[in-house]
Short mmCIF file of C-alpha atoms in Angstrom, two decimals:
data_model
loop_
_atom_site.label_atom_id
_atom_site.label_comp_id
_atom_site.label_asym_id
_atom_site.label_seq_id
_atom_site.Cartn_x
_atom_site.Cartn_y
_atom_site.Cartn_z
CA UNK A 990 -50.16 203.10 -48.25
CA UNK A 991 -52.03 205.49 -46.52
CA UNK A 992 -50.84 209.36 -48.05
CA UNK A 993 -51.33 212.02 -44.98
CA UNK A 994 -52.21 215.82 -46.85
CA UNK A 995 -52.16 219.25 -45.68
CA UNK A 996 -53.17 222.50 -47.14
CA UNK A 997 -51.32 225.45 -46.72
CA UNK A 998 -52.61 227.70 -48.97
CA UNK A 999 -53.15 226.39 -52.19
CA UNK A 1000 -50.79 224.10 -52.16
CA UNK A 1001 -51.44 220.45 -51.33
CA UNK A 1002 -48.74 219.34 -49.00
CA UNK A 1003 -48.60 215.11 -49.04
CA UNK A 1004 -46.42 213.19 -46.60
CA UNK A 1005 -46.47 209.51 -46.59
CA UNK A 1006 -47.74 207.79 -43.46
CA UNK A 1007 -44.49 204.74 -43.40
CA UNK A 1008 -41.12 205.74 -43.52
CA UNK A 1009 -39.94 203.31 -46.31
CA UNK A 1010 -40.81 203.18 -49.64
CA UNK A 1011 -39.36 199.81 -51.50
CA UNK A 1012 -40.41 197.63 -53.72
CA UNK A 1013 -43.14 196.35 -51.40
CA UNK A 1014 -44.88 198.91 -50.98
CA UNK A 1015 -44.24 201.08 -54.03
CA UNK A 1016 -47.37 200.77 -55.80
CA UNK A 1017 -49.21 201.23 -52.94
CA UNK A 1018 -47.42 204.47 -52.29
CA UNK A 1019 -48.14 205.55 -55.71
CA UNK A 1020 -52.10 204.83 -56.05
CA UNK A 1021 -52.11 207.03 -52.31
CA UNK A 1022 -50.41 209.90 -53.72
CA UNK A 1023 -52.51 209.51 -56.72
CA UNK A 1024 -56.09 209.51 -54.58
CA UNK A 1025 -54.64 211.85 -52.21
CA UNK A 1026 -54.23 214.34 -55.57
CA UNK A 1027 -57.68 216.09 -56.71
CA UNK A 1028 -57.75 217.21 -60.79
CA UNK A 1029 -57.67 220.46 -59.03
CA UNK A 1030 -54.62 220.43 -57.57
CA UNK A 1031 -51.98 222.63 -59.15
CA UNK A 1032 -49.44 223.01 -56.68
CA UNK A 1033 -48.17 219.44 -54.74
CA UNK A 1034 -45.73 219.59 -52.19
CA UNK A 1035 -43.81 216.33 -51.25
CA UNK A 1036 -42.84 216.64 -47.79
CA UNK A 1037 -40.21 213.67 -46.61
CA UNK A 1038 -39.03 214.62 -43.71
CA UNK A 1039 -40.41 211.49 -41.90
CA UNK A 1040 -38.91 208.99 -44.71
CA UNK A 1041 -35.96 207.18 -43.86
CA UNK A 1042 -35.70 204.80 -47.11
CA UNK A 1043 -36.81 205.13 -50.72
CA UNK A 1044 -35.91 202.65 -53.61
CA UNK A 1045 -35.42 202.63 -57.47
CA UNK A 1046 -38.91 201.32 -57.43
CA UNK A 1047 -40.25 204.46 -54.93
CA UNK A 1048 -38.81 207.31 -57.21
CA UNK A 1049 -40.46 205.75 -60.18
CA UNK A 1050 -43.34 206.49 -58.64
CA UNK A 1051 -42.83 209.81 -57.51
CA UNK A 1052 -41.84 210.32 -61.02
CA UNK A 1053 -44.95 208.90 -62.31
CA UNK A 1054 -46.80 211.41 -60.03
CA UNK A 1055 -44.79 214.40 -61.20
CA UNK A 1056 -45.27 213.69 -65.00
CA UNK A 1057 -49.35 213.47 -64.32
CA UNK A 1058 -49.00 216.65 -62.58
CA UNK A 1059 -46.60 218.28 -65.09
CA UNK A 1060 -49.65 217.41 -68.39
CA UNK A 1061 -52.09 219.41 -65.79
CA UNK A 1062 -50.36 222.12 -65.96
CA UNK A 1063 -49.34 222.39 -62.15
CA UNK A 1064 -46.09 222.34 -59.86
CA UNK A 1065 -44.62 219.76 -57.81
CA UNK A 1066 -42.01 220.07 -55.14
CA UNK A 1067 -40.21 217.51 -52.44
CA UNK A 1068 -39.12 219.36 -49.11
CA UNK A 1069 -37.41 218.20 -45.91
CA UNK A 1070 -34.84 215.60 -47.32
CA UNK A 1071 -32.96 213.97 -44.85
CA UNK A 1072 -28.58 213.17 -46.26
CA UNK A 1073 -29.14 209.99 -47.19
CA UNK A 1074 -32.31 210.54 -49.33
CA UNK A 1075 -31.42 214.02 -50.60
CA UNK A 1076 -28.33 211.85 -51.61
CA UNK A 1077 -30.52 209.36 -53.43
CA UNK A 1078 -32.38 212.04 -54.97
CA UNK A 1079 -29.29 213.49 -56.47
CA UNK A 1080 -27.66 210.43 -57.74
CA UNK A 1081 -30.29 209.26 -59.47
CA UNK A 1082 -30.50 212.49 -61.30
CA UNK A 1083 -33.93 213.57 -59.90
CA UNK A 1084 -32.85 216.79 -58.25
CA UNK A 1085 -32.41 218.20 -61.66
CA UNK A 1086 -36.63 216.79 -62.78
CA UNK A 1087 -38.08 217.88 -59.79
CA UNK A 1088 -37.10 221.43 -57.54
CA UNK A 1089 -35.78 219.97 -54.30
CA UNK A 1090 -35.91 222.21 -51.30
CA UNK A 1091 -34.70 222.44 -47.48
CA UNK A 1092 -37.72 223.90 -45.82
CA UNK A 1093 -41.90 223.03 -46.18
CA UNK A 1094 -42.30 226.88 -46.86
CA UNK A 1095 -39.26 226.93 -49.49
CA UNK A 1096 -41.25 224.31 -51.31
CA UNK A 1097 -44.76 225.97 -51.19
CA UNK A 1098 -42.85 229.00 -52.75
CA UNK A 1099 -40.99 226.70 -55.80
CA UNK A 1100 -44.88 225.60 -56.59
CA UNK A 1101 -46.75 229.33 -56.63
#
């Protein structure tokens, strides 16, 4: 899956380019976010505002993401949750792992 990035800053901001992520596609999602990701990077920023679906399988690999980042030493941050996934993200238990915020900017400041 092709990862879209932005910088704003130094923070990387990466956005997926489908608006699922399942078991399907989950891997894929993961190695994108992973090449999209220099050594360099220190501050990530997750921005979801365009995803509509993510499963058991597509957290794993956010989480899998985070943990890399976390040994580096940096920050990583998910903005722009719609209900439904910000509900996903909080049943599952990963709005207490990773800082979850409402606004793009509100996440660039979580990973300073």
């Amino acid at each position: 899956m092709e990862i879209n990035t932005e910088r704003v800053g130094n923070a990387l901001i990466v956005m997926p380019s489908e608006n699922r992520v399942d078991g399907t596609n989950a891997r894929d999602f993961q190695v994108g976010l992973e090449e999209a990701i220099d050594q360099e990077d220190r501050s990530v920023v997750f921005d979801a505002e365009t995803l509509t679906y993510i499963s058991s399988a597509g957290l794993r690999a956010i989480l899998l993401v985070v943990k890399s980042i976390n040994r580096q030493g940096g920050k990583f941050a998910v903005c722009s949750l719609s209900d439904p996934i910000r509900e996903i993200f909080s049943i599952s238990g990963f709005d207490n792992i990773i800082p979850i915020e409402s606004t793009r900017d509100e996440a660039i400041d979580a990973v300073k």
